[in-house]
Amino acid sequence: MIQRKSDREIELMKEAGVLVASIHRKLATMVRPGVTTLELDAFVEKTLKKHGAKPAQKGYLGYAYATCASINDEICHGFPRNQPLKEGDVVTMDFVVDLNGGLADSAWTYEVGEVSDEIKQLNRVTEEALYKGIEQAVAGNRVGDIGAAIQSFIEPYGYGIVRDFAGHGIGPTIHEEPNIPHFGKGGKGQRLKEGMVITIEPMINIGDWQSKMDDNGWTARTRDKTISTQYEHTLVVTKGNPIITTDQNQEGMIDL
Ligand code: MF3
Ligand code: CO
């Protein structure tokens, strides 16, 4: 059963979204050579506490951190660690916030200092791919329309679209139905309905789409060791443009 949220639930999820977006905006200013992902993770956790929110993924299926911090060839679910970021790296910060029971989930890929033109393009295109998917997240469309839009946008670049991880419904738990692949066929899959809250979170590789799992059982990285970037928003499906709860340009952003 795919949940459709009440107005009250959506209100709580929007409030969580503002906090997630505000934290991302601050992270953008904190990421630079020398900073460790453990320091970024600590900042996120401290800020959540200060605002009466909880790190929803800490403890989720045994995951130990407030954030996922995936560097370079790591696709997702990287562990924050005590290793200074260096010029030319990219790091994807991904976290889910629980504020009074409302959840919001957003990932963003940050460039550390100056990165190569090749990586810059990948990163820009991945962000654009997210918005191609969001355009299709309209009541009456189907899940496959989202993946198809992302796939047809990405394919001309020759990049790999990660297949082993997908967007998802969200609330009351982190991962709910439906599963939302970032590739697929238009007109196929479950129909999107007003009041559904979902994430779209394309992970795009410079090279091949294949991933492999680290020994830690969590972190996925590209098989061919090429760089991977990711952008994720949480959004509410409506009859018109979706409401992007984690939009970093929305009203009410918190200065951290
Ligand atoms: N945004 C991540 C995702 O949807 C959050 C994962 S929670 C974790 O995959 F606990 F699995 F890390
Ligand atoms: Co997610």
PDB file of C-alpha atoms and ligand atoms in Angstrom:
ATOM      1  CA  MET A   1       0.000   0.000   0.000  1.00  0.00           C
ATOM      2  CA  ILE A   2       1.356   3.387  -0.929  1.00  0.00           C
ATOM      3  CA  GLN A   3       0.688   5.947   1.765  1.00  0.00           C
ATOM      4  CA  ARG A   4      -0.888   9.258   0.930  1.00  0.00           C
ATOM      5  CA  LYS A   5      -0.116  11.797   3.601  1.00  0.00           C
ATOM      6  CA  SER A   6      -2.544  13.985   5.529  1.00  0.00           C
ATOM      7  CA  ASP A   7      -2.148  17.771   5.489  1.00  0.00           C
ATOM      8  CA  ARG A   8      -0.777  17.548   9.033  1.00  0.00           C
ATOM      9  CA  GLU A   9       1.833  14.936   8.055  1.00  0.00           C
ATOM     10  CA  ILE A  10       2.871  17.010   5.050  1.00  0.00           C
ATOM     11  CA  GLU A  11       3.229  20.079   7.275  1.00  0.00           C
ATOM     12  CA  LEU A  12       5.612  18.186   9.587  1.00  0.00           C
ATOM     13  CA  MET A  13       7.588  16.846   6.632  1.00  0.00           C
ATOM     14  CA  LYS A  14       7.939  20.359   5.244  1.00  0.00           C
ATOM     15  CA  GLU A  15       9.331  21.591   8.552  1.00  0.00           C
ATOM     16  CA  ALA A  16      11.865  18.761   8.533  1.00  0.00           C
ATOM     17  CA  GLY A  17      12.708  19.695   4.942  1.00  0.00           C
ATOM     18  CA  VAL A  18      13.576  23.285   5.851  1.00  0.00           C
ATOM     19  CA  LEU A  19      16.043  22.024   8.449  1.00  0.00           C
ATOM     20  CA  VAL A  20      17.665  19.553   6.030  1.00  0.00           C
ATOM     21  CA  ALA A  21      17.956  22.211   3.321  1.00  0.00           C
ATOM     22  CA  SER A  22      19.405  24.758   5.751  1.00  0.00           C
ATOM     23  CA  ILE A  23      22.022  22.272   6.934  1.00  0.00           C
ATOM     24  CA  HIS A  24      23.004  21.508   3.345  1.00  0.00           C
ATOM     25  CA  ARG A  25      23.445  25.177   2.663  1.00  0.00           C
ATOM     26  CA  LYS A  26      25.820  25.409   5.612  1.00  0.00           C
ATOM     27  CA  LEU A  27      27.700  22.241   4.624  1.00  0.00           C
ATOM     28  CA  ALA A  28      28.413  23.849   1.253  1.00  0.00           C
ATOM     29  CA  THR A  29      30.467  26.485   3.074  1.00  0.00           C
ATOM     30  CA  MET A  30      32.210  23.964   5.362  1.00  0.00           C
ATOM     31  CA  VAL A  31      33.486  21.515   2.755  1.00  0.00           C
ATOM     32  CA  ARG A  32      37.094  22.337   1.879  1.00  0.00           C
ATOM     33  CA  PRO A  33      40.475  20.606   1.843  1.00  0.00           C
ATOM     34  CA  GLY A  34      41.472  19.399   5.325  1.00  0.00           C
ATOM     35  CA  VAL A  35      37.971  18.941   6.731  1.00  0.00           C
ATOM     36  CA  THR A  36      37.003  15.383   7.691  1.00  0.00           C
ATOM     37  CA  THR A  37      33.622  13.820   7.053  1.00  0.00           C
ATOM     38  CA  LEU A  38      33.498  12.923  10.736  1.00  0.00           C
ATOM     39  CA  GLU A  39      33.587  16.677  11.505  1.00  0.00           C
ATOM     40  CA  LEU A  40      30.777  17.308   8.998  1.00  0.00           C
ATOM     41  CA  ASP A  41      28.761  14.474  10.529  1.00  0.00           C
ATOM     42  CA  ALA A  42      29.283  15.909  14.028  1.00  0.00           C
ATOM     43  CA  PHE A  43      28.077  19.322  12.829  1.00  0.00           C
ATOM     44  CA  VAL A  44      24.907  17.792  11.387  1.00  0.00           C
ATOM     45  CA  GLU A  45      24.171  15.800  14.531  1.00  0.00           C
ATOM     46  CA  LYS A  46      24.782  18.776  16.817  1.00  0.00           C
ATOM     47  CA  THR A  47      22.588  21.042  14.694  1.00  0.00           C
ATOM     48  CA  LEU A  48      19.748  18.525  14.684  1.00  0.00           C
ATOM     49  CA  LYS A  49      19.874  18.251  18.448  1.00  0.00           C
ATOM     50  CA  LYS A  50      19.846  22.032  18.801  1.00  0.00           C
ATOM     51  CA  HIS A  51      16.686  22.220  16.688  1.00  0.00           C
ATOM     52  CA  GLY A  52      14.872  19.409  18.503  1.00  0.00           C
ATOM     53  CA  ALA A  53      15.323  16.972  15.622  1.00  0.00           C
ATOM     54  CA  LYS A  54      16.746  13.451  15.416  1.00  0.00           C
ATOM     55  CA  PRO A  55      19.117  11.835  12.915  1.00  0.00           C
ATOM     56  CA  ALA A  56      16.619   9.332  11.483  1.00  0.00           C
ATOM     57  CA  GLN A  57      19.223   7.062   9.939  1.00  0.00           C
ATOM     58  CA  LYS A  58      21.300   6.629  13.118  1.00  0.00           C
ATOM     59  CA  GLY A  59      20.356   3.163  14.321  1.00  0.00           C
ATOM     60  CA  TYR A  60      18.313   2.440  11.186  1.00  0.00           C
ATOM     61  CA  LEU A  61      19.061  -1.222  10.327  1.00  0.00           C
ATOM     62  CA  GLY A  62      22.131  -0.794  12.496  1.00  0.00           C
ATOM     63  CA  TYR A  63      23.580   2.180  10.603  1.00  0.00           C
ATOM     64  CA  ALA A  64      25.823   4.024  13.091  1.00  0.00           C
ATOM     65  CA  TYR A  65      25.981   7.659  11.909  1.00  0.00           C
ATOM     66  CA  ALA A  66      23.752  10.689  11.424  1.00  0.00           C
ATOM     67  CA  THR A  67      24.935  11.101   7.829  1.00  0.00           C
ATOM     68  CA  CYS A  68      26.265   9.132   4.895  1.00  0.00           C
ATOM     69  CA  ALA A  69      29.433  10.688   3.483  1.00  0.00           C
ATOM     70  CA  SER A  70      30.485   9.118   0.194  1.00  0.00           C
ATOM     71  CA  ILE A  71      33.800  10.216  -1.298  1.00  0.00           C
ATOM     72  CA  ASN A  72      34.821   9.933  -4.989  1.00  0.00           C
ATOM     73  CA  ASP A  73      34.140   6.355  -6.212  1.00  0.00           C
ATOM     74  CA  GLU A  74      31.824   5.676  -3.275  1.00  0.00           C
ATOM     75  CA  ILE A  75      28.271   5.705  -4.598  1.00  0.00           C
ATOM     76  CA  CYS A  76      26.330   5.855  -1.344  1.00  0.00           C
ATOM     77  CA  HIS A  77      26.264   4.931   2.347  1.00  0.00           C
ATOM     78  CA  GLY A  78      29.889   5.916   2.959  1.00  0.00           C
ATOM     79  CA  PHE A  79      30.786   6.062   6.650  1.00  0.00           C
ATOM     80  CA  PRO A  80      31.890   9.447   8.015  1.00  0.00           C
ATOM     81  CA  ARG A  81      35.549   9.097   8.917  1.00  0.00           C
ATOM     82  CA  ASN A  82      38.643  10.771  10.206  1.00  0.00           C
ATOM     83  CA  GLN A  83      40.302  11.309   6.822  1.00  0.00           C
ATOM     84  CA  PRO A  84      40.855  14.866   5.612  1.00  0.00           C
ATOM     85  CA  LEU A  85      39.179  15.713   2.319  1.00  0.00           C
ATOM     86  CA  LYS A  86      41.620  16.835  -0.336  1.00  0.00           C
ATOM     87  CA  GLU A  87      41.535  19.248  -3.243  1.00  0.00           C
ATOM     88  CA  GLY A  88      39.807  17.657  -6.243  1.00  0.00           C
ATOM     89  CA  ASP A  89      37.648  15.220  -4.228  1.00  0.00           C
ATOM     90  CA  VAL A  90      33.892  15.132  -4.304  1.00  0.00           C
ATOM     91  CA  VAL A  91      31.824  14.179  -1.273  1.00  0.00           C
ATOM     92  CA  THR A  92      28.129  13.348  -1.192  1.00  0.00           C
ATOM     93  CA  MET A  93      26.487  14.238   2.113  1.00  0.00           C
ATOM     94  CA  ASP A  94      23.180  12.412   2.574  1.00  0.00           C
ATOM     95  CA  PHE A  95      20.985  12.446   5.662  1.00  0.00           C
ATOM     96  CA  VAL A  96      17.431  11.922   6.823  1.00  0.00           C
ATOM     97  CA  VAL A  97      16.002  14.131   9.556  1.00  0.00           C
ATOM     98  CA  ASP A  98      13.132  13.365  11.899  1.00  0.00           C
ATOM     99  CA  LEU A  99      11.549  16.514  13.274  1.00  0.00           C
ATOM    100  CA  ASN A 100       8.490  15.802  15.448  1.00  0.00           C
ATOM    101  CA  GLY A 101       7.793  12.685  13.370  1.00  0.00           C
ATOM    102  CA  GLY A 102       8.118  14.441   9.998  1.00  0.00           C
ATOM    103  CA  LEU A 103      10.910  13.047   7.803  1.00  0.00           C
ATOM    104  CA  ALA A 104      13.016  14.678   5.095  1.00  0.00           C
ATOM    105  CA  ASP A 105      15.842  13.119   3.060  1.00  0.00           C
ATOM    106  CA  SER A 106      18.296  14.977   0.836  1.00  0.00           C
ATOM    107  CA  ALA A 107      21.739  14.314  -0.638  1.00  0.00           C
ATOM    108  CA  TRP A 108      24.069  16.813  -2.282  1.00  0.00           C
ATOM    109  CA  THR A 109      27.516  16.371  -3.811  1.00  0.00           C
ATOM    110  CA  TYR A 110      30.108  18.939  -2.794  1.00  0.00           C
ATOM    111  CA  GLU A 111      33.300  19.719  -4.673  1.00  0.00           C
ATOM    112  CA  VAL A 112      36.402  20.014  -2.511  1.00  0.00           C
ATOM    113  CA  GLY A 113      38.335  23.044  -3.736  1.00  0.00           C
ATOM    114  CA  GLU A 114      38.866  22.944  -7.488  1.00  0.00           C
ATOM    115  CA  VAL A 115      37.853  19.689  -9.223  1.00  0.00           C
ATOM    116  CA  SER A 116      38.633  18.551 -12.774  1.00  0.00           C
ATOM    117  CA  ASP A 117      36.398  19.706 -15.654  1.00  0.00           C
ATOM    118  CA  GLU A 118      35.308  16.097 -16.123  1.00  0.00           C
ATOM    119  CA  ILE A 119      34.057  15.867 -12.538  1.00  0.00           C
ATOM    120  CA  LYS A 120      32.522  19.338 -12.677  1.00  0.00           C
ATOM    121  CA  GLN A 121      30.424  18.294 -15.659  1.00  0.00           C
ATOM    122  CA  LEU A 122      29.346  15.030 -14.013  1.00  0.00           C
ATOM    123  CA  ASN A 123      28.295  16.902 -10.916  1.00  0.00           C
ATOM    124  CA  ARG A 124      26.321  19.533 -12.824  1.00  0.00           C
ATOM    125  CA  VAL A 125      24.613  16.955 -15.013  1.00  0.00           C
ATOM    126  CA  THR A 126      23.663  14.800 -12.007  1.00  0.00           C
ATOM    127  CA  GLU A 127      21.942  17.760 -10.352  1.00  0.00           C
ATOM    128  CA  GLU A 128      20.105  18.525 -13.584  1.00  0.00           C
ATOM    129  CA  ALA A 129      19.053  14.863 -13.853  1.00  0.00           C
ATOM    130  CA  LEU A 130      17.355  15.144 -10.455  1.00  0.00           C
ATOM    131  CA  TYR A 131      15.223  18.029 -11.748  1.00  0.00           C
ATOM    132  CA  LYS A 132      14.378  16.104 -14.961  1.00  0.00           C
ATOM    133  CA  GLY A 133      12.977  13.410 -12.691  1.00  0.00           C
ATOM    134  CA  ILE A 134      11.147  15.880 -10.467  1.00  0.00           C
ATOM    135  CA  GLU A 135       9.365  17.380 -13.505  1.00  0.00           C
ATOM    136  CA  GLN A 136       7.712  14.005 -14.048  1.00  0.00           C
ATOM    137  CA  ALA A 137       6.598  13.579 -10.433  1.00  0.00           C
ATOM    138  CA  VAL A 138       3.051  14.739 -11.109  1.00  0.00           C
ATOM    139  CA  ALA A 139      -0.200  13.051 -10.035  1.00  0.00           C
ATOM    140  CA  GLY A 140      -1.428  10.789 -12.847  1.00  0.00           C
ATOM    141  CA  ASN A 141       2.067  10.016 -14.163  1.00  0.00           C
ATOM    142  CA  ARG A 142       3.710   6.690 -13.409  1.00  0.00           C
ATOM    143  CA  VAL A 143       6.900   5.819 -11.563  1.00  0.00           C
ATOM    144  CA  GLY A 144       8.498   4.791 -14.879  1.00  0.00           C
ATOM    145  CA  ASP A 145       8.080   8.317 -16.235  1.00  0.00           C
ATOM    146  CA  ILE A 146      10.576   9.569 -13.644  1.00  0.00           C
ATOM    147  CA  GLY A 147      13.228   6.979 -14.514  1.00  0.00           C
ATOM    148  CA  ALA A 148      12.687   7.364 -18.249  1.00  0.00           C
ATOM    149  CA  ALA A 149      13.218  11.133 -18.079  1.00  0.00           C
ATOM    150  CA  ILE A 150      16.459  10.719 -16.130  1.00  0.00           C
ATOM    151  CA  GLN A 151      17.706   7.938 -18.416  1.00  0.00           C
ATOM    152  CA  SER A 152      17.061   9.798 -21.652  1.00  0.00           C
ATOM    153  CA  PHE A 153      18.756  12.887 -20.234  1.00  0.00           C
ATOM    154  CA  ILE A 154      21.842  10.989 -18.970  1.00  0.00           C
ATOM    155  CA  GLU A 155      22.435   8.550 -21.820  1.00  0.00           C
ATOM    156  CA  PRO A 156      23.896  11.050 -24.336  1.00  0.00           C
ATOM    157  CA  TYR A 157      26.668  11.805 -21.828  1.00  0.00           C
ATOM    158  CA  GLY A 158      27.677   8.146 -21.698  1.00  0.00           C
ATOM    159  CA  TYR A 159      27.488   8.116 -17.898  1.00  0.00           C
ATOM    160  CA  GLY A 160      26.358   5.096 -15.890  1.00  0.00           C
ATOM    161  CA  ILE A 161      23.101   5.293 -13.932  1.00  0.00           C
ATOM    162  CA  VAL A 162      23.365   3.264 -10.719  1.00  0.00           C
ATOM    163  CA  ARG A 163      20.703   0.537 -10.719  1.00  0.00           C
ATOM    164  CA  ASP A 164      21.168  -1.057  -7.322  1.00  0.00           C
ATOM    165  CA  PHE A 165      19.733   1.891  -5.370  1.00  0.00           C
ATOM    166  CA  ALA A 166      16.567   3.844  -6.007  1.00  0.00           C
ATOM    167  CA  GLY A 167      14.402   6.663  -4.753  1.00  0.00           C
ATOM    168  CA  HIS A 168      11.577   5.694  -2.429  1.00  0.00           C
ATOM    169  CA  GLY A 169       8.429   6.641  -0.633  1.00  0.00           C
ATOM    170  CA  ILE A 170       9.176   8.245   2.743  1.00  0.00           C
ATOM    171  CA  GLY A 171       7.224   8.618   6.006  1.00  0.00           C
ATOM    172  CA  PRO A 172       6.434   7.266   8.544  1.00  0.00           C
ATOM    173  CA  THR A 173       9.681   5.281   8.020  1.00  0.00           C
ATOM    174  CA  ILE A 174      12.722   6.158   5.896  1.00  0.00           C
ATOM    175  CA  HIS A 175      12.005   3.694   3.101  1.00  0.00           C
ATOM    176  CA  GLU A 176       8.413   3.117   2.001  1.00  0.00           C
ATOM    177  CA  GLU A 177       6.769   2.069  -1.228  1.00  0.00           C
ATOM    178  CA  PRO A 178       7.077   2.820  -4.069  1.00  0.00           C
ATOM    179  CA  ASN A 179      10.589   2.052  -5.229  1.00  0.00           C
ATOM    180  CA  ILE A 180      11.668   4.697  -7.741  1.00  0.00           C
ATOM    181  CA  PRO A 181      14.428   3.581 -10.138  1.00  0.00           C
ATOM    182  CA  HIS A 182      16.401   6.250 -11.972  1.00  0.00           C
ATOM    183  CA  PHE A 183      16.010   4.467 -15.302  1.00  0.00           C
ATOM    184  CA  GLY A 184      13.032   2.807 -16.924  1.00  0.00           C
ATOM    185  CA  LYS A 185      10.144   3.034 -19.322  1.00  0.00           C
ATOM    186  CA  GLY A 186       7.642   5.843 -19.515  1.00  0.00           C
ATOM    187  CA  GLY A 187       4.029   4.851 -18.864  1.00  0.00           C
ATOM    188  CA  LYS A 188       5.086   1.864 -16.726  1.00  0.00           C
ATOM    189  CA  GLY A 189       4.948   1.210 -12.998  1.00  0.00           C
ATOM    190  CA  GLN A 190       2.744   2.483 -10.214  1.00  0.00           C
ATOM    191  CA  ARG A 191       0.657   5.583 -10.694  1.00  0.00           C
ATOM    192  CA  LEU A 192       1.636   8.682  -8.714  1.00  0.00           C
ATOM    193  CA  LYS A 193      -1.100  10.210  -6.598  1.00  0.00           C
ATOM    194  CA  GLU A 194      -1.634  13.512  -4.902  1.00  0.00           C
ATOM    195  CA  GLY A 195      -0.278  13.461  -1.328  1.00  0.00           C
ATOM    196  CA  MET A 196       2.374  10.812  -1.924  1.00  0.00           C
ATOM    197  CA  VAL A 197       5.777  11.834  -0.546  1.00  0.00           C
ATOM    198  CA  ILE A 198       8.760  10.381  -2.374  1.00  0.00           C
ATOM    199  CA  THR A 199      12.460  10.894  -2.906  1.00  0.00           C
ATOM    200  CA  ILE A 200      14.283  11.054  -6.217  1.00  0.00           C
ATOM    201  CA  GLU A 201      18.036  10.537  -5.838  1.00  0.00           C
ATOM    202  CA  PRO A 202      19.970   9.685  -8.998  1.00  0.00           C
ATOM    203  CA  MET A 203      23.493   8.350  -8.487  1.00  0.00           C
ATOM    204  CA  ILE A 204      25.465   8.885 -11.694  1.00  0.00           C
ATOM    205  CA  ASN A 205      28.919   7.484 -12.521  1.00  0.00           C
ATOM    206  CA  ILE A 206      31.473   8.799 -15.000  1.00  0.00           C
ATOM    207  CA  GLY A 207      31.996   5.184 -16.036  1.00  0.00           C
ATOM    208  CA  ASP A 208      29.888   2.074 -15.845  1.00  0.00           C
ATOM    209  CA  TRP A 209      26.685   1.667 -13.796  1.00  0.00           C
ATOM    210  CA  GLN A 210      27.863  -1.370 -11.855  1.00  0.00           C
ATOM    211  CA  SER A 211      28.465  -1.137  -8.135  1.00  0.00           C
ATOM    212  CA  LYS A 212      30.082  -3.373  -5.566  1.00  0.00           C
ATOM    213  CA  MET A 213      29.622  -3.564  -1.831  1.00  0.00           C
ATOM    214  CA  ASP A 214      32.463  -2.894   0.609  1.00  0.00           C
ATOM    215  CA  ASP A 215      33.238  -5.430   3.317  1.00  0.00           C
ATOM    216  CA  ASN A 216      31.462  -3.170   5.823  1.00  0.00           C
ATOM    217  CA  GLY A 217      28.162  -4.314   4.265  1.00  0.00           C
ATOM    218  CA  TRP A 218      26.972  -0.734   3.703  1.00  0.00           C
ATOM    219  CA  THR A 219      29.149   1.303   1.374  1.00  0.00           C
ATOM    220  CA  ALA A 220      28.624   0.839  -2.360  1.00  0.00           C
ATOM    221  CA  ARG A 221      31.302   1.976  -4.787  1.00  0.00           C
ATOM    222  CA  THR A 222      31.731   1.914  -8.544  1.00  0.00           C
ATOM    223  CA  ARG A 223      33.161  -1.360  -9.836  1.00  0.00           C
ATOM    224  CA  ASP A 224      35.402   0.488 -12.311  1.00  0.00           C
ATOM    225  CA  LYS A 225      36.530   2.997  -9.632  1.00  0.00           C
ATOM    226  CA  THR A 226      35.203   6.018 -11.538  1.00  0.00           C
ATOM    227  CA  ILE A 227      33.695   8.967  -9.696  1.00  0.00           C
ATOM    228  CA  SER A 228      30.022   8.933  -8.680  1.00  0.00           C
ATOM    229  CA  THR A 229      27.834  11.892  -7.694  1.00  0.00           C
ATOM    230  CA  GLN A 230      24.305  12.140  -6.310  1.00  0.00           C
ATOM    231  CA  TYR A 231      21.518  14.644  -5.726  1.00  0.00           C
ATOM    232  CA  GLU A 232      18.383  13.865  -3.768  1.00  0.00           C
ATOM    233  CA  HIS A 233      15.259  15.767  -2.817  1.00  0.00           C
ATOM    234  CA  THR A 234      12.131  14.802  -0.902  1.00  0.00           C
ATOM    235  CA  LEU A 235       8.931  15.964  -2.592  1.00  0.00           C
ATOM    236  CA  VAL A 236       5.184  15.933  -2.259  1.00  0.00           C
ATOM    237  CA  VAL A 237       3.261  14.870  -5.366  1.00  0.00           C
ATOM    238  CA  THR A 238       0.462  17.245  -6.377  1.00  0.00           C
ATOM    239  CA  LYS A 239      -1.597  17.791  -9.535  1.00  0.00           C
ATOM    240  CA  GLY A 240       0.899  20.455 -10.570  1.00  0.00           C
ATOM    241  CA  ASN A 241       4.540  21.068  -9.734  1.00  0.00           C
ATOM    242  CA  PRO A 242       5.643  18.911  -6.811  1.00  0.00           C
ATOM    243  CA  ILE A 243       6.441  20.609  -3.509  1.00  0.00           C
ATOM    244  CA  ILE A 244      10.174  20.081  -2.952  1.00  0.00           C
ATOM    245  CA  THR A 245      10.354  19.972   0.852  1.00  0.00           C
ATOM    246  CA  THR A 246      14.172  20.036   0.850  1.00  0.00           C
ATOM    247  CA  ASP A 247      14.479  22.947  -1.629  1.00  0.00           C
ATOM    248  CA  GLN A 248      17.445  25.108  -0.597  1.00  0.00           C
ATOM    249  CA  ASN A 249      15.855  28.255  -2.025  1.00  0.00           C
ATOM    250  CA  GLN A 250      12.574  28.049  -0.135  1.00  0.00           C
ATOM    251  CA  GLU A 251      11.210  30.621   2.287  1.00  0.00           C
ATOM    252  CA  GLY A 252      11.994  30.170   5.964  1.00  0.00           C
ATOM    253  CA  MET A 253      15.534  28.839   5.523  1.00  0.00           C
ATOM    254  CA  ILE A 254      17.387  28.862   8.839  1.00  0.00           C
ATOM    255  CA  ASP A 255      20.666  30.726   9.154  1.00  0.00           C
ATOM    256  CA  LEU A 256      23.041  28.295  10.871  1.00  0.00           C
TER     257      LEU A 256
HETATM  258  N1  MF3 B   1      19.102   8.854   1.928  1.00  0.00           N
HETATM  259  C1  MF3 B   1      19.581   7.531   2.162  1.00  0.00           C
HETATM  260  C2  MF3 B   1      18.835   6.548   1.295  1.00  0.00           C
HETATM  261  O1  MF3 B   1      17.720   6.774   0.944  1.00  0.00           O
HETATM  262  C3  MF3 B   1      19.452   7.225   3.592  1.00  0.00           C
HETATM  263  C4  MF3 B   1      19.834   5.861   3.912  1.00  0.00           C
HETATM  264  S1  MF3 B   1      19.658   5.592   5.563  1.00  0.00           S
HETATM  265  C5  MF3 B   1      20.872   4.509   5.918  1.00  0.00           C
HETATM  266  O2  MF3 B   1      19.373   5.526   0.919  1.00  0.00           O
HETATM  267  F1  MF3 B   1      20.733   4.222   7.137  1.00  0.00           F
HETATM  268  F2  MF3 B   1      20.687   3.459   5.116  1.00  0.00           F
HETATM  269  F3  MF3 B   1      21.997   5.055   5.653  1.00  0.00           F
HETATM  270 CO    CO B   2      16.799   8.532   0.147  1.00  0.00          CO
END
